[in-house]
Short mmCIF file of C-alpha atoms in Angstrom, two decimals:
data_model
loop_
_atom_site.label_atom_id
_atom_site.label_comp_id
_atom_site.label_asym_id
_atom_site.label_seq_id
_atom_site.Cartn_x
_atom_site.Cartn_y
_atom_site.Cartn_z
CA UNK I 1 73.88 124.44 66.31
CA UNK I 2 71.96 125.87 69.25
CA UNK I 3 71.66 129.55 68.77
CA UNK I 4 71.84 130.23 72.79
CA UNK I 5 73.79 128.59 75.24
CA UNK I 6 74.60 129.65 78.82
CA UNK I 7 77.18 128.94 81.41
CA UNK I 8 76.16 129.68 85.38
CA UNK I 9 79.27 129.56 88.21
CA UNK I 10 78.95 129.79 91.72
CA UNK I 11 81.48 131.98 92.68
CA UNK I 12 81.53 131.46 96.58
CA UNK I 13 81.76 127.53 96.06
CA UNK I 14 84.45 128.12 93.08
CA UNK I 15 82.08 125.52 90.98
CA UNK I 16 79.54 125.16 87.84
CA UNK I 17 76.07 125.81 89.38
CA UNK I 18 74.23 122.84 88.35
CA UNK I 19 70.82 122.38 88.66
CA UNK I 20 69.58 125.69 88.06
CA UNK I 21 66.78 126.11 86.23
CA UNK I 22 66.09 128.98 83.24
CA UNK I 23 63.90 130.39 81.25
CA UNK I 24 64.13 132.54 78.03
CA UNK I 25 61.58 134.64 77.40
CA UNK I 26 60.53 137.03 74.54
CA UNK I 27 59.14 140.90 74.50
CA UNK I 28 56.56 139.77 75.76
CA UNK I 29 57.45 137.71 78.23
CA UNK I 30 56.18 134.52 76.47
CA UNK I 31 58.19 131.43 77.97
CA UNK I 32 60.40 130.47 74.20
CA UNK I 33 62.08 127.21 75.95
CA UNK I 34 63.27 126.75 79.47
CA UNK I 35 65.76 124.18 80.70
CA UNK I 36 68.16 123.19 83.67
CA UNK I 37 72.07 123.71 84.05
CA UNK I 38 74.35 120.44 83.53
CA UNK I 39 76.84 119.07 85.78
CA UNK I 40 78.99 121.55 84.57
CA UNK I 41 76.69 124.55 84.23
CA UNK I 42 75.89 124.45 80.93
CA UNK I 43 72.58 124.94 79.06
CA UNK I 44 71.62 124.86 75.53
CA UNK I 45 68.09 126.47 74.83
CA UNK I 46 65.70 128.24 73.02
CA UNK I 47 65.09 127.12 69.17
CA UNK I 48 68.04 126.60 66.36
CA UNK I 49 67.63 130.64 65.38
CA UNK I 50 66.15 132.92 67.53
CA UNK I 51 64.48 135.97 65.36
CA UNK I 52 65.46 139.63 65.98
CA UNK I 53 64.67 141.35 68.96
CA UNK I 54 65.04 141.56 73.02
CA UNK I 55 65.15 138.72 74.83
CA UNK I 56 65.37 137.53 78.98
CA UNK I 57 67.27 134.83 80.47
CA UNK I 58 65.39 134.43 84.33
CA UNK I 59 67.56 131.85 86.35
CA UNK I 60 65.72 130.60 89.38
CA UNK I 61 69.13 131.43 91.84
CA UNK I 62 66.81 130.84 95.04
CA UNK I 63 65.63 127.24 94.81
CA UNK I 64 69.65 126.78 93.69
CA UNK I 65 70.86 128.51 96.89
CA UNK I 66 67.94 126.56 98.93
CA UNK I 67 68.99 123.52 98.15
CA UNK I 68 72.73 124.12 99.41
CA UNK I 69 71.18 125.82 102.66
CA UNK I 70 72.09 129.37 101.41
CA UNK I 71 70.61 132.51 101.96
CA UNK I 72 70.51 134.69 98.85
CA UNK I 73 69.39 138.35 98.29
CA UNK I 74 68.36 137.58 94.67
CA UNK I 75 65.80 134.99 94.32
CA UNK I 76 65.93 134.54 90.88
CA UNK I 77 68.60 136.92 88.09
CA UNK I 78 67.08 138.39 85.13
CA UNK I 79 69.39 139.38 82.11
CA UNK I 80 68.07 140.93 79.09
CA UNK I 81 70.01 141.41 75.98
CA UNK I 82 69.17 141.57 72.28
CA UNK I 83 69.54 139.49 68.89
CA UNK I 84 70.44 141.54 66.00
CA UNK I 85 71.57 138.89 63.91
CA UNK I 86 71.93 135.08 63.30
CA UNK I 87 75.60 134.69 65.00
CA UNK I 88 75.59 132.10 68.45
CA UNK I 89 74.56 134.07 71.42
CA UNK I 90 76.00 133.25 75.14
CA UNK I 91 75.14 134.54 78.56
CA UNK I 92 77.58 133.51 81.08
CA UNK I 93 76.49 134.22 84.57
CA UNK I 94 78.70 134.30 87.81
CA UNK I 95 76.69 133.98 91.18
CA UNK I 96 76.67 134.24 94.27
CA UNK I 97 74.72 134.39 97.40
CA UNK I 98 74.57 138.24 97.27
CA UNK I 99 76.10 139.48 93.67
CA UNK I 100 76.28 138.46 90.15
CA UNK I 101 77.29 139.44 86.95
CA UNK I 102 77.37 138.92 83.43
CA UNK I 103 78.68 139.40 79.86
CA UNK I 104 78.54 138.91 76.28
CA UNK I 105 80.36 135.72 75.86
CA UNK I 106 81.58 133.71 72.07
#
């Protein structure tokens, strides 16, 4: 089992953002694994456990928005959050041109 998944929606079109891309990055700001949202806005990454500590999901939101012909306040959407154990972690992220938010999803 993946140990961090994500789910990005484009609230203003009312469907899965696919194609964005994303990043998860350590402390540090090391690069762990990075992939690309599915057809249906879905994203498994990072490795099978991820160890303690804080993490960063960065989703590129302007090349998404570019593509469509959007304009977009955010260019990209940082969320940080932190591991504390070995339990699935997910990010969901709802977007659009000019807000977004987030939670702690199951």
């Amino acid at each position: 089992m993946t140990h961090l998944t994500t789910h990005v929606l484009d609230g203003a079109a009312g469907a899965p953002a696919s194609g964005v891309d994303v990043k998860l990055l350590d402390a540090d700001g090391t690069t762990v694994a990075s992939g690309r949202t599915d057809a249906d806005g879905r994203l498994a990454l990072g490795p099978d456990e991820l160890s303690a500590g804080t993490y960063a999901l960065v989703f590129a939101t302007g090349p998404y928005f570019a593509a469509r012909g959007t304009e977009t306040f955010y260019p990209s959407v940082t969320v940080a959050f932190t591991v504390a154990d070995t339990r699935h972690y997910h990010v969901p992220l709802l977007l659009s041109p000019f807000a977004y938010s987030t939670y702690r999803g199951t």
